[in-house]
Amino acid sequence: NYVKGKTQVSYAEFAQLVESARADRIRSAFAAADASASGSIRPDQASAIAREFAPLDPAGVVASRISLLSQSPDSDAVGYPAFLALISLLSDPSRIRRAVDEAAGHLSTKSDAAHIALPEFASATSLLTPLEIDVLFTLAAGHAAADSTTLGSINEVVQSCYESLAPESVKQQPAKATASHARPSRTVTQELLFQAYNFAVGAVAGGIGAAVVYPIDLVKTRMQNQRAAVVGEMMYKNSMDCFRKVIRNEGIVGLYRGLGPQLVGVAPEKAIKLTVNDFVRARLTDRDTGKIAFASELFAGAMAGGSQVVFTNPLEIVKIRLQ
């Protein structure tokens, strides 16, 4: 009836309407469960209704202690006021956390083992109603009419409320495995295939790199090897002059003269260098921390460089002769 005839409502009005509708639904659900109109319901009914209106883990600490909120020692039935206080606490765990922080600020020690009395807690914060504090202390202490408890017990209840906020899909996910830096175990065949893959990747990378910088390497070699046809007169004045004359006399293809042996040498050279370096580093890396000592890095680099030179030195001579 409130919104009838209105074209729009403010956010504050809408929020209040939603809260009022929620309160009506909670009252109706409680009344439906309380068939005898006694003003109380069984703990299992209270738990089921609470899960409809607030996050509550059926296997959590709070759900297991709802029966402690009974109105009398002779019955475990939960009254309507205590039920409303429970719904209010479950709906906003952050409010409980702020109240606990305020109360803990008045204690000499803030460890989980620190005891705090209910009156002391109530006087330290105004974020919770007296009945909400009663319910909180009962849930935390694990027995009815608790007049004191520990900060650790209260924090356990707060944590249970926060965990109830997580979606079911997240709760059901298996725990993530701890990151391991250990080298994965492989069979001999798998290890050979893995090293062959590293070799092929290194060969492709080396070939591309050699082809890109080869014109510069050719100009450098010709500048180093030029001889004066006439005393005091050099064939090339500088690198740019050499570059222009090679293109004018031999064409673009001339910049790549001798590239074949270079590719034959450099591709395996880089492949061998990278493969040996990765192979040695993998075996010198600490399996627990995933780190490698500086001396081990130097050794891996020396092994890679040495294996590269042994293979490529003959091809380097052929390349220079062709240039």
Coordinates of N, CA and C in Angstrom, one line a residue, residues 80-223:
Y80 N 11.1 -16.9 20.4 CA 11.2 -16.0 19.3 C 12.2 -14.8 19.5
P81 N 12.3 -14.2 20.7 CA 13.3 -13.1 20.8 C 14.7 -13.6 20.6
A82 N 15.1 -14.8 21.2 CA 16.4 -15.3 21.0 C 16.6 -15.7 19.5
F83 N 15.6 -16.2 18.9 CA 15.7 -16.6 17.5 C 16.0 -15.3 16.6
L84 N 15.3 -14.2 16.9 CA 15.5 -13.0 16.1 C 17.0 -12.5 16.4
A85 N 17.4 -12.6 17.6 CA 18.8 -12.1 17.9 C 19.8 -13.0 17.2
L86 N 19.5 -14.3 17.0 CA 20.4 -15.2 16.3 C 20.5 -14.8 14.8
I87 N 19.3 -14.6 14.2 CA 19.2 -14.2 12.8 C 20.0 -12.9 12.6
S88 N 19.9 -11.9 13.5 CA 20.6 -10.6 13.4 C 22.1 -10.8 13.4
L89 N 22.6 -11.7 14.3 CA 24.0 -11.9 14.4 C 24.5 -12.6 13.1
L90 N 23.8 -13.6 12.7 CA 24.2 -14.3 11.5 C 24.2 -13.5 10.2
S91 N 23.4 -12.5 10.2 CA 23.2 -11.7 9.0 C 24.4 -10.7 8.8
D92 N 25.1 -10.4 9.9 CA 26.1 -9.3 9.8 C 27.3 -9.7 10.7
P93 N 28.1 -10.7 10.3 CA 29.3 -11.0 11.1 C 30.3 -9.9 11.4
S94 N 30.3 -8.9 10.4 CA 31.3 -7.8 10.6 C 30.9 -7.0 11.8
R95 N 29.6 -6.9 12.1 CA 29.2 -6.1 13.3 C 29.6 -6.8 14.6
I96 N 29.6 -8.1 14.6 CA 30.1 -8.9 15.7 C 31.6 -8.6 15.9
R97 N 32.3 -8.7 14.7 CA 33.8 -8.5 14.7 C 34.1 -7.1 15.3
R98 N 33.4 -6.1 14.9 CA 33.7 -4.7 15.4 C 33.4 -4.6 16.9
A99 N 32.3 -5.3 17.3 CA 32.0 -5.2 18.7 C 33.1 -6.0 19.5
V100 N 33.6 -7.1 19.0 CA 34.6 -7.8 19.7 C 35.9 -7.0 19.8
D101 N 36.2 -6.3 18.7 CA 37.4 -5.4 18.7 C 37.3 -4.3 19.7
E102 N 36.1 -3.7 19.9 CA 35.9 -2.7 20.9 C 36.0 -3.2 22.3
A103 N 35.5 -4.4 22.5 CA 35.6 -5.0 23.9 C 37.0 -5.4 24.2
A104 N 37.7 -5.9 23.2 CA 39.1 -6.4 23.4 C 40.0 -5.2 23.7
G105 N 39.6 -4.0 23.2 CA 40.4 -2.8 23.5 C 40.5 -2.5 24.9
H106 N 39.6 -2.9 25.7 CA 39.5 -2.6 27.2 C 40.2 -3.7 28.0
L107 N 40.7 -4.8 27.3 CA 41.4 -5.8 28.1 C 42.9 -5.6 28.1
S108 N 43.5 -6.1 29.2 CA 45.0 -5.9 29.4 C 45.7 -6.8 28.4
T109 N 45.2 -7.9 28.0 CA 45.7 -8.8 27.0 C 44.7 -9.2 26.0
K110 N 45.1 -9.3 24.7 CA 44.2 -9.6 23.7 C 44.4 -11.0 23.1
S111 N 45.0 -11.9 23.8 CA 45.2 -13.2 23.4 C 43.8 -14.0 23.4
D112 N 43.8 -15.1 22.6 CA 42.6 -15.9 22.6 C 42.2 -16.5 23.9
A113 N 43.2 -16.6 24.8 CA 42.9 -17.2 26.1 C 42.4 -16.2 27.1
A114 N 42.3 -14.9 26.7 CA 41.9 -13.9 27.6 C 40.4 -14.0 27.9
H115 N 40.0 -14.0 29.2 CA 38.6 -14.1 29.6 C 38.0 -12.7 29.6
I116 N 36.7 -12.7 29.3 CA 35.9 -11.4 29.3 C 34.5 -11.7 29.9
A117 N 34.1 -10.9 30.8 CA 32.8 -11.1 31.4 C 31.7 -10.5 30.5
L118 N 30.5 -11.0 30.6 CA 29.4 -10.5 29.8 C 29.1 -9.0 30.1
P119 N 29.0 -8.6 31.4 CA 28.8 -7.2 31.7 C 29.9 -6.3 31.1
E120 N 31.1 -6.8 31.2 CA 32.2 -6.0 30.7 C 32.1 -5.8 29.2
F121 N 31.7 -6.9 28.5 CA 31.6 -6.8 27.1 C 30.5 -5.8 26.7
A122 N 29.3 -5.9 27.4 CA 28.2 -5.1 27.1 C 28.5 -3.6 27.3
S123 N 29.3 -3.3 28.3 CA 29.6 -1.9 28.6 C 30.6 -1.3 27.7
A124 N 31.3 -2.2 27.0 CA 32.4 -1.7 26.1 C 31.9 -1.5 24.7
T125 N 30.7 -1.9 24.3 CA 30.3 -1.7 22.9 C 28.8 -1.5 22.9
S126 N 28.3 -0.7 21.9 CA 26.9 -0.5 21.7 C 26.4 -1.0 20.4
L127 N 27.3 -1.8 19.7 CA 27.0 -2.3 18.4 C 26.0 -3.5 18.5
L128 N 25.9 -4.2 19.6 CA 25.0 -5.3 19.8 C 24.0 -5.0 20.9
T129 N 22.8 -5.6 20.8 CA 21.8 -5.4 21.8 C 22.1 -6.3 23.0
P130 N 21.6 -6.1 24.1 CA 21.8 -7.0 25.3 C 21.5 -8.5 25.0
L131 N 20.4 -8.7 24.3 CA 20.0 -10.1 24.0 C 20.9 -10.7 22.9
E132 N 21.4 -9.9 22.0 CA 22.4 -10.4 21.0 C 23.7 -10.8 21.7
I133 N 24.1 -10.0 22.7 CA 25.3 -10.4 23.5 C 25.1 -11.7 24.3
D134 N 23.9 -11.8 24.9 CA 23.5 -13.0 25.6 C 23.7 -14.2 24.7
V135 N 23.1 -14.1 23.5 CA 23.1 -15.2 22.5 C 24.6 -15.5 22.1
L136 N 25.3 -14.4 21.8 CA 26.7 -14.6 21.4 C 27.6 -15.3 22.5
F137 N 27.4 -15.0 23.8 CA 28.1 -15.6 24.8 C 27.7 -17.0 25.0
T138 N 26.4 -17.3 24.9 CA 26.0 -18.7 25.0 C 26.6 -19.6 23.9
L139 N 26.6 -19.1 22.6 CA 27.2 -19.8 21.5 C 28.7 -20.0 21.7
A140 N 29.3 -19.0 22.2 CA 30.8 -19.0 22.4 C 31.2 -19.9 23.6
A141 N 30.5 -19.8 24.7 CA 30.9 -20.6 25.9 C 30.5 -22.1 25.7
G142 N 29.4 -22.4 24.9 CA 29.0 -23.7 24.8 C 28.1 -24.2 25.9
H143 N 27.5 -23.3 26.6 CA 26.5 -23.7 27.6 C 25.6 -22.5 27.9
A144 N 24.4 -22.8 28.3 CA 23.3 -21.8 28.5 C 23.7 -20.8 29.6
A145 N 23.1 -19.6 29.5 CA 23.3 -18.6 30.5 C 24.7 -18.3 30.9
A146 N 25.6 -18.3 29.9 CA 27.0 -18.0 30.2 C 27.2 -16.6 30.5
D147 N 28.0 -16.3 31.6 CA 28.2 -15.0 32.0 C 29.7 -14.5 31.7
S148 N 30.5 -15.4 31.1 CA 31.8 -15.1 30.7 C 32.3 -16.1 29.7
T149 N 33.3 -15.8 28.9 CA 33.9 -16.7 28.0 C 35.2 -16.1 27.6
T150 N 35.9 -16.8 26.7 CA 37.2 -16.3 26.2 C 37.1 -15.6 24.8
L151 N 38.1 -14.8 24.5 CA 38.1 -14.1 23.2 C 38.2 -15.2 22.1
G152 N 39.0 -16.2 22.4 CA 39.1 -17.3 21.4 C 37.8 -18.0 21.0
S153 N 37.0 -18.2 22.0 CA 35.7 -18.8 21.8 C 34.8 -17.9 21.0
I154 N 34.8 -16.6 21.3 CA 34.0 -15.7 20.5 C 34.5 -15.6 19.1
N155 N 35.8 -15.6 18.9 CA 36.4 -15.5 17.6 C 36.0 -16.8 16.8
E156 N 35.9 -17.9 17.5 CA 35.5 -19.1 16.8 C 34.1 -19.0 16.2
V157 N 33.2 -18.4 17.0 CA 31.8 -18.2 16.5 C 31.8 -17.2 15.3
V158 N 32.6 -16.1 15.5 CA 32.7 -15.1 14.4 C 33.2 -15.8 13.1
Q159 N 34.2 -16.6 13.3 CA 34.8 -17.2 12.1 C 33.8 -18.2 11.4
S160 N 33.1 -18.9 12.3 CA 32.1 -19.8 11.7 C 31.0 -19.0 10.9
C161 N 30.7 -17.8 11.4 CA 29.7 -17.0 10.7 C 30.3 -16.5 9.3
Y162 N 31.5 -16.1 9.3 CA 32.2 -15.7 8.1 C 32.3 -16.8 7.1
E163 N 32.6 -18.0 7.6 CA 32.7 -19.2 6.7 C 31.4 -19.6 6.1
S164 N 30.3 -19.3 6.8 CA 29.0 -19.6 6.3 C 28.6 -18.7 5.1
L165 N 29.3 -17.5 5.0 CA 29.0 -16.6 3.9 C 29.6 -17.1 2.6
A166 N 30.5 -18.1 2.6 CA 31.2 -18.6 1.4 C 30.1 -19.4 0.6
P167 N 30.1 -19.3 -0.7 CA 29.2 -20.1 -1.6 C 29.5 -21.6 -1.4
E168 N 28.5 -22.4 -1.6 CA 28.7 -23.9 -1.4 C 29.7 -24.4 -2.4
S169 N 29.8 -23.8 -3.6 CA 30.7 -24.3 -4.6 C 32.1 -24.1 -4.2
V170 N 32.4 -23.0 -3.4 CA 33.7 -22.7 -2.9 C 34.0 -23.7 -1.7
K171 N 33.0 -23.9 -0.9 CA 33.3 -24.8 0.3 C 33.6 -26.2 -0.2
Q172 N 33.0 -26.7 -1.3 CA 33.2 -28.0 -1.8 C 34.5 -28.2 -2.6
Q173 N 35.2 -27.1 -2.9 CA 36.4 -27.3 -3.7 C 37.5 -27.9 -2.9
P174 N 38.2 -28.8 -3.4 CA 39.3 -29.4 -2.6 C 40.4 -28.4 -2.3
A175 N 41.0 -28.6 -1.2 CA 42.1 -27.7 -0.9 C 43.2 -27.7 -1.9
K176 N 43.7 -26.5 -2.2 CA 44.8 -26.4 -3.2 C 46.0 -27.0 -2.7
A177 N 46.7 -27.8 -3.6 CA 47.9 -28.4 -3.2 C 49.0 -27.4 -3.0
T178 N 49.8 -27.7 -2.0 CA 50.9 -26.8 -1.7 C 51.9 -26.8 -2.8
A179 N 52.3 -25.6 -3.2 CA 53.2 -25.4 -4.3 C 54.5 -26.2 -4.1
S180 N 54.9 -26.9 -5.0 CA 56.2 -27.7 -4.9 C 57.2 -27.2 -6.0
H181 N 58.4 -27.1 -5.5 CA 59.5 -26.6 -6.4 C 60.3 -27.8 -6.9
A182 N 59.9 -29.0 -6.5 CA 60.6 -30.2 -6.9 C 60.5 -30.4 -8.4
R183 N 61.6 -30.9 -9.1 CA 61.5 -31.2 -10.5 C 60.6 -32.4 -10.7
P184 N 59.6 -32.2 -11.6 CA 58.7 -33.3 -11.9 C 59.4 -34.6 -12.3
S185 N 58.9 -35.7 -11.8 CA 59.5 -37.0 -12.2 C 59.1 -37.4 -13.6
R186 N 60.0 -37.9 -14.4 CA 59.7 -38.3 -15.7 C 60.4 -39.6 -16.0
T187 N 59.9 -40.4 -16.9 CA 60.5 -41.6 -17.4 C 61.7 -41.2 -18.3
V188 N 62.5 -42.2 -18.6 CA 63.6 -41.9 -19.5 C 63.1 -41.4 -20.9
T189 N 62.1 -42.0 -21.4 CA 61.5 -41.5 -22.7 C 60.9 -40.1 -22.6
Q190 N 60.2 -39.8 -21.5 CA 59.7 -38.5 -21.3 C 60.8 -37.5 -21.2
E191 N 61.9 -37.8 -20.5 CA 63.0 -36.9 -20.3 C 63.7 -36.6 -21.7
L192 N 63.8 -37.7 -22.5 CA 64.4 -37.5 -23.8 C 63.5 -36.6 -24.7
L193 N 62.2 -36.8 -24.6 CA 61.3 -36.0 -25.4 C 61.3 -34.6 -24.9
F194 N 61.4 -34.4 -23.6 CA 61.4 -33.0 -23.1 C 62.7 -32.3 -23.5
Q195 N 63.8 -33.0 -23.5 CA 65.1 -32.3 -23.9 C 65.1 -32.1 -25.4
A196 N 64.4 -33.0 -26.2 CA 64.3 -32.8 -27.6 C 63.5 -31.6 -27.9
Y197 N 62.4 -31.4 -27.1 CA 61.6 -30.2 -27.3 C 62.4 -28.9 -27.0
N198 N 63.1 -28.9 -25.9 CA 64.0 -27.8 -25.6 C 65.0 -27.5 -26.7
F199 N 65.5 -28.6 -27.3 CA 66.5 -28.4 -28.3 C 65.9 -27.8 -29.6
A200 N 64.7 -28.2 -29.9 CA 64.0 -27.7 -31.1 C 63.6 -26.2 -30.9
V201 N 63.1 -25.9 -29.7 CA 62.8 -24.5 -29.4 C 64.0 -23.6 -29.5
G202 N 65.1 -24.1 -28.9 CA 66.4 -23.3 -29.0 C 66.9 -23.2 -30.4
A203 N 66.7 -24.2 -31.2 CA 67.2 -24.1 -32.6 C 66.4 -23.1 -33.4
V204 N 65.1 -23.1 -33.2 CA 64.2 -22.1 -33.9 C 64.6 -20.7 -33.5
A205 N 64.7 -20.5 -32.2 CA 65.0 -19.2 -31.6 C 66.4 -18.7 -32.1
G206 N 67.4 -19.6 -32.1 CA 68.7 -19.3 -32.6 C 68.8 -19.0 -34.1
G207 N 68.0 -19.7 -34.9 CA 68.0 -19.5 -36.3 C 67.4 -18.1 -36.6
I208 N 66.3 -17.8 -36.0 CA 65.6 -16.5 -36.2 C 66.5 -15.3 -35.8
G209 N 67.2 -15.5 -34.6 CA 68.1 -14.4 -34.2 C 69.3 -14.3 -35.1
A210 N 69.8 -15.4 -35.6 CA 71.0 -15.3 -36.5 C 70.6 -14.6 -37.9
A211 N 69.4 -15.0 -38.4 CA 69.0 -14.4 -39.6 C 68.7 -12.9 -39.5
V212 N 68.2 -12.4 -38.4 CA 67.9 -11.0 -38.2 C 69.2 -10.2 -38.1
V213 N 70.2 -10.7 -37.4 CA 71.4 -9.8 -37.2 C 72.5 -10.2 -38.2
Y214 N 72.3 -11.1 -39.1 CA 73.4 -11.5 -40.1 C 74.0 -10.4 -40.9
P215 N 73.1 -9.5 -41.5 CA 73.7 -8.4 -42.3 C 74.7 -7.6 -41.5
I216 N 74.4 -7.3 -40.2 CA 75.4 -6.6 -39.4 C 76.7 -7.4 -39.2
D217 N 76.5 -8.7 -39.0 CA 77.7 -9.6 -38.8 C 78.6 -9.6 -40.1
L218 N 77.9 -9.6 -41.2 CA 78.6 -9.6 -42.5 C 79.4 -8.3 -42.7
V219 N 78.8 -7.2 -42.4 CA 79.5 -5.9 -42.5 C 80.7 -5.8 -41.6
K220 N 80.5 -6.3 -40.4 CA 81.6 -6.3 -39.4 C 82.7 -7.2 -39.9
T221 N 82.5 -8.3 -40.4 CA 83.5 -9.2 -40.9 C 84.3 -8.6 -42.1
R222 N 83.5 -8.0 -43.0 CA 84.2 -7.4 -44.2 C 85.0 -6.2 -43.8
M223 N 84.6 -5.4 -42.8 CA 85.4 -4.3 -42.3 C 86.7 -4.8 -41.7

